[in-house]
GROMACS .gro file of C-alpha atoms in nm:
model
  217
    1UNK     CA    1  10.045  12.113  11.928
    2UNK     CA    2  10.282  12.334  11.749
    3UNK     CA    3  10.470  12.239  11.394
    4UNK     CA    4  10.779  12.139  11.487
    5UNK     CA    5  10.600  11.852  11.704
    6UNK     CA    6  10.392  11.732  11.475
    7UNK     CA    7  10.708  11.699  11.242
    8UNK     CA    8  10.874  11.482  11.458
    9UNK     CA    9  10.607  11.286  11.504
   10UNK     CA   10  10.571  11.247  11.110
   11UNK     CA   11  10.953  11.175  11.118
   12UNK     CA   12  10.866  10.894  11.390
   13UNK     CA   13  10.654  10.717  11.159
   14UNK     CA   14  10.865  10.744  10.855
   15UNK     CA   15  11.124  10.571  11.035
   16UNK     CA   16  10.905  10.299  11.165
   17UNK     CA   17  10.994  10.076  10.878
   18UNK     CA   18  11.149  10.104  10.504
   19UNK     CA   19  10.810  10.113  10.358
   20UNK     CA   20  10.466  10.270  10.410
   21UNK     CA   21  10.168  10.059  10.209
   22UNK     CA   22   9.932  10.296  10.036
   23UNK     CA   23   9.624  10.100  10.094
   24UNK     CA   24   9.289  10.069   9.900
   25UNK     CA   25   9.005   9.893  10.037
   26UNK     CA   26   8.710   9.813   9.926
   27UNK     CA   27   8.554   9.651  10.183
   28UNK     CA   28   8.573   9.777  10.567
   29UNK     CA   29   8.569   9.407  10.677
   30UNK     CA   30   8.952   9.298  10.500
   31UNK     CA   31   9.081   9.625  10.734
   32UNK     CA   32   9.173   9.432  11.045
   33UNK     CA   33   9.309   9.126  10.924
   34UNK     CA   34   9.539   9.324  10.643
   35UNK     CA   35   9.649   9.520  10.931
   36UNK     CA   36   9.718   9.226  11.130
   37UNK     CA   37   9.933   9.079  10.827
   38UNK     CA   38  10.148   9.373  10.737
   39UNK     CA   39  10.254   9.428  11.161
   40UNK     CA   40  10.333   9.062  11.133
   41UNK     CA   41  10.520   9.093  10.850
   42UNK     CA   42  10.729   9.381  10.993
   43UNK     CA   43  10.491   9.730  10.872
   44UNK     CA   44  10.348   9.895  11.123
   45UNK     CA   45  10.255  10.202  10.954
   46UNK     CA   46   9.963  10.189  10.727
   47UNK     CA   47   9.806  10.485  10.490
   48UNK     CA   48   9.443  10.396  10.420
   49UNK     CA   49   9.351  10.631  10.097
   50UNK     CA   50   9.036  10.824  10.112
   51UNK     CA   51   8.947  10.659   9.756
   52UNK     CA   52   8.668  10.437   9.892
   53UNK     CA   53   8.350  10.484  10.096
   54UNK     CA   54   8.482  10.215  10.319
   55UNK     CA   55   8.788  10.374  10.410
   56UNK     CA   56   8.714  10.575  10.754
   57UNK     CA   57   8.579  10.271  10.861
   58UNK     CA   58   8.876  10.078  10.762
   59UNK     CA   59   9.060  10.340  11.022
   60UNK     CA   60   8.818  10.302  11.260
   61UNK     CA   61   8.847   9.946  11.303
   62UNK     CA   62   9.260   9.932  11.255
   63UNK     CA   63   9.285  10.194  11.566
   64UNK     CA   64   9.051   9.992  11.727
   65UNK     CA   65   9.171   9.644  11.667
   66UNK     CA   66   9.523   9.616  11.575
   67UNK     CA   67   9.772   9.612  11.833
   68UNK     CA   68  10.138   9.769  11.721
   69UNK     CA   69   9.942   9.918  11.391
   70UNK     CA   70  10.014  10.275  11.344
   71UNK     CA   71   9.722  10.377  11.113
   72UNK     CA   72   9.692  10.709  10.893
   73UNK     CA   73   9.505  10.854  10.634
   74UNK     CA   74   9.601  10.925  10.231
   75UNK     CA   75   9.428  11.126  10.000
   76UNK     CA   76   9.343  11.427  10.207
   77UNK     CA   77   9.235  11.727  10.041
   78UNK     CA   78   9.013  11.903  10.275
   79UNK     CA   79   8.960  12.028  10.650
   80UNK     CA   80   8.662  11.810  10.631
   81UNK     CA   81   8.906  11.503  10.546
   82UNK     CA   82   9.172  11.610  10.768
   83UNK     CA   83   8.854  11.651  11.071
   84UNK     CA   84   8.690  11.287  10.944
   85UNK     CA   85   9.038  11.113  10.981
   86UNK     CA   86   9.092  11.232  11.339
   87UNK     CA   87   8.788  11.133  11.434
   88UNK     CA   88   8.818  10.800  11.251
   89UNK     CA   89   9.109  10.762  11.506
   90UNK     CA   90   9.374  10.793  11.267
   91UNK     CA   91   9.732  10.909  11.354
   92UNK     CA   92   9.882  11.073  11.065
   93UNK     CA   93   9.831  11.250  10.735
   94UNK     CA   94   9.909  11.240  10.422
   95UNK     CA   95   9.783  11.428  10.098
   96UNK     CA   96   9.886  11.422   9.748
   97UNK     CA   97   9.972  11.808   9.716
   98UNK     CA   98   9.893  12.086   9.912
   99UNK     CA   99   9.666  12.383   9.935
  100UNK     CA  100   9.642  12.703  10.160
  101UNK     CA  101   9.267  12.574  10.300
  102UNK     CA  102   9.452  12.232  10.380
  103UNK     CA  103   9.767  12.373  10.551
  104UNK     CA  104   9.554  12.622  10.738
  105UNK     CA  105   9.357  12.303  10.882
  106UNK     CA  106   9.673  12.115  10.920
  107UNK     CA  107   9.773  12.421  11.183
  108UNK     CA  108   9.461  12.389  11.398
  109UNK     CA  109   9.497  11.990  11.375
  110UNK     CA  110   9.655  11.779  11.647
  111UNK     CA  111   9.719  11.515  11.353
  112UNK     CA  112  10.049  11.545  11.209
  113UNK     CA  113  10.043  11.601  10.777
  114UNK     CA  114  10.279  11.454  10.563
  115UNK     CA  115  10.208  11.675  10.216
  116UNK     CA  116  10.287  11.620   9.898
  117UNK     CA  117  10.508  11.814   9.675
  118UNK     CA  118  10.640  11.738   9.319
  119UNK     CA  119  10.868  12.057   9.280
  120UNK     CA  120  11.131  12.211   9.435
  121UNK     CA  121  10.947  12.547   9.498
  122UNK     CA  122  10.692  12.372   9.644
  123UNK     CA  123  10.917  12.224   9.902
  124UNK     CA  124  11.059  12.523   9.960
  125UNK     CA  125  10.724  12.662  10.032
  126UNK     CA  126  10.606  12.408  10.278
  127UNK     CA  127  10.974  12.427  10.418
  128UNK     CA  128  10.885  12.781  10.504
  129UNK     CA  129  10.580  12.667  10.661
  130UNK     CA  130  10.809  12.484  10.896
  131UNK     CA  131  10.707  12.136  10.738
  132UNK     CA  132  11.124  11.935  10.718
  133UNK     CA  133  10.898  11.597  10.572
  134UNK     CA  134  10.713  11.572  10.254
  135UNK     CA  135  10.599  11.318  10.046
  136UNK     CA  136  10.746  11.298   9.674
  137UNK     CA  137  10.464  11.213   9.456
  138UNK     CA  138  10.435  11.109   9.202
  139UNK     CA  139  10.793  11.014   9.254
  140UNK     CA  140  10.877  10.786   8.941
  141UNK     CA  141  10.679  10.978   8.656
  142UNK     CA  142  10.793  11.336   8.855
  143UNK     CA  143  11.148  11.237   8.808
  144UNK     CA  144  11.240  10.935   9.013
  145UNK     CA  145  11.504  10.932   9.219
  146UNK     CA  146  11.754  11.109   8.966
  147UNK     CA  147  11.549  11.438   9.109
  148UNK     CA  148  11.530  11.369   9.432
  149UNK     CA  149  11.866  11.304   9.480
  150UNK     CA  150  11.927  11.603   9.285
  151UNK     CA  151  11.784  11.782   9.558
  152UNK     CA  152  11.947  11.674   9.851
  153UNK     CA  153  12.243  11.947   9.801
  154UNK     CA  154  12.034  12.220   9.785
  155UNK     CA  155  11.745  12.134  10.015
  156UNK     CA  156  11.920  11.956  10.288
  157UNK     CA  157  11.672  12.021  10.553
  158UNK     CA  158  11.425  11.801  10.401
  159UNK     CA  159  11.382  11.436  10.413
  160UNK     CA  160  11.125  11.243  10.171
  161UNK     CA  161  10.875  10.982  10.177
  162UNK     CA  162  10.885  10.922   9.755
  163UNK     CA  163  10.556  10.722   9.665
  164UNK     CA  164  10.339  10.654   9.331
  165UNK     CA  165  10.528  10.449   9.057
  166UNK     CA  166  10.756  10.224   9.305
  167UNK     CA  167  10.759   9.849   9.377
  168UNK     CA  168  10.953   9.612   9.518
  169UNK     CA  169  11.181   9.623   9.239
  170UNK     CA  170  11.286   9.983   9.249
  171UNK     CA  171  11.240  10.070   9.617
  172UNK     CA  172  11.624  10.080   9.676
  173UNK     CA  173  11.660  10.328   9.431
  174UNK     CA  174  11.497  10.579   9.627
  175UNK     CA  175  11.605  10.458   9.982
  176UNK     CA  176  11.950  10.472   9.934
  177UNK     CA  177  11.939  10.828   9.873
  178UNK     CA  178  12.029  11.066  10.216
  179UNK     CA  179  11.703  11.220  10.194
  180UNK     CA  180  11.489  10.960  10.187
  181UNK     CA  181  11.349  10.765  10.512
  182UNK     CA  182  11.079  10.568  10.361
  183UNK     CA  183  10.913  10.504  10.029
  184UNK     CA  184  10.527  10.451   9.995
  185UNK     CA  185  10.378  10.164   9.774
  186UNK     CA  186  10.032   9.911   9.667
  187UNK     CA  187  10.212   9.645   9.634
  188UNK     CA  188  10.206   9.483   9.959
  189UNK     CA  189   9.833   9.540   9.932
  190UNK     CA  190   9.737   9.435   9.613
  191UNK     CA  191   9.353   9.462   9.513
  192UNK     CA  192   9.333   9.052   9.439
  193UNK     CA  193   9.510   8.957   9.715
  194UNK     CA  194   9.260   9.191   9.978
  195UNK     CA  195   8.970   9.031   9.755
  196UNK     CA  196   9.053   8.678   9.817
  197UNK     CA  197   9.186   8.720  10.172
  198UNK     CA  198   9.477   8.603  10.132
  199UNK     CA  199   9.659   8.719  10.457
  200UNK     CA  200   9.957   8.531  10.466
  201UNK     CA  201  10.030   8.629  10.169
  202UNK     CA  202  10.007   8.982  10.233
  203UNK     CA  203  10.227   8.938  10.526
  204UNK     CA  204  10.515   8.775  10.284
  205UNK     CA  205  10.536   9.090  10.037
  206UNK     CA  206  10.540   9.306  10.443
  207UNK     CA  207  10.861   9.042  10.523
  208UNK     CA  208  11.016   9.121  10.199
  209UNK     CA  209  10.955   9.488  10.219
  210UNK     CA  210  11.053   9.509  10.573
  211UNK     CA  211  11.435   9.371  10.468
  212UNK     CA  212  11.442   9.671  10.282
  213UNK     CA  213  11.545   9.877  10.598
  214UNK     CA  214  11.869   9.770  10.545
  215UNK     CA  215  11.890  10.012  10.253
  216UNK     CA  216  11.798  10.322  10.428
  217UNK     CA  217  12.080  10.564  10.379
   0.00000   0.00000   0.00000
């Protein structure tokens, strides 16, 4: 699968709702029913961060188990990541930066990266690569979306998934800016509310992040 098809997949899934939830979890067993809660709630496309030991699993059991769920994987820094993830069943990508190794592994991967970048030359780089969607992290303490928007004369080609530092609060911010599709965030999966199970709660903050489509430039 060549570059330029894996990007459109990527852009597929950024346009799948306002809001991708940058999950962290814990414990393999809350994966399906969070799931469940956030497609409910209108968020189909989950990131499960490689932070935890329980987090392939987590994958596993989302591609498994959760119909509509389109499940990826954060916090990849290695081929071995990238390899674990696909296995895991995952369906998309996304790291906090880039390196050669990575890209390199990206290439001979059938599962589409979204990478991070927190510069302009380092868009320009991966835009040379052929990569047109990149995450913007850490988006609020990089430069918010002042920056970003600053770059949408000069780097037109790209579009941005901004994530680390945004909430609920200052979500529109960022998606009312051209080059922006989606915006990542924890807070529709916050640690006390996996802990506790509390599902329908989980699918609330989904409902109120899902209205945020309506912003999308």
């Amino acid at each position: 699968m060549n570059i330029e098809t894996k990007q459109q997949q990527v852009e597929a899934t950024m346009r799948l709702a306002a809001v991708i939830p940058v999950v962290i979890i814990d414990d393999a067993k809350h994966a399906v029913p969070m799931a469940r809660a956030l497609v409910a709630g209108g968020i189909p496309a989950i990131e499960v961060t490689l932070r935890t030991p329980a987090a392939l699993d987590a994958i596993r059991a989302i591609a498994a188990e959760v119909e509509g769920a389109v499940v990826g994987v954060g916090t990849v820094l290695t081929a071995k990541d990238l390899h674990a993830a696909e296995q895991a069943g995952a369906r998309f990508a996304v790291s906090p930066g880039t390196s050669p190794k990575l890209l390199d592994a990206a290439e001979d991967s059938a599962l589409p990266l979204l990478p991070g970048i927190a510069t302009a030359s380092e868009a320009m780089n991966l835009l040379e690569r052929g990569y047109r969607h990149l995450k913007f992290f850490p988006a609020v303490p990089a430069g918010g979306a002042k920056l970003l928007g600053a770059w949408a004369s000069p780097l037109p080609q790209i579009r941005f998934c901004p994530t680390g530092g945004i909430s609920l609060q200052n979500a529109a911010d960022f998606l009312g800016l051209s080059n922006v599709l989606c915006v990542g965030g924890s807070w529709l999966t916050p640690a006390d509310r996996l802990q506790r199970g509390d599902w329908a709660g989980i699918e609330q903050l989904a409902r109120e992040a899902a209205l945020l489509k309506g912003v999308v430039a």
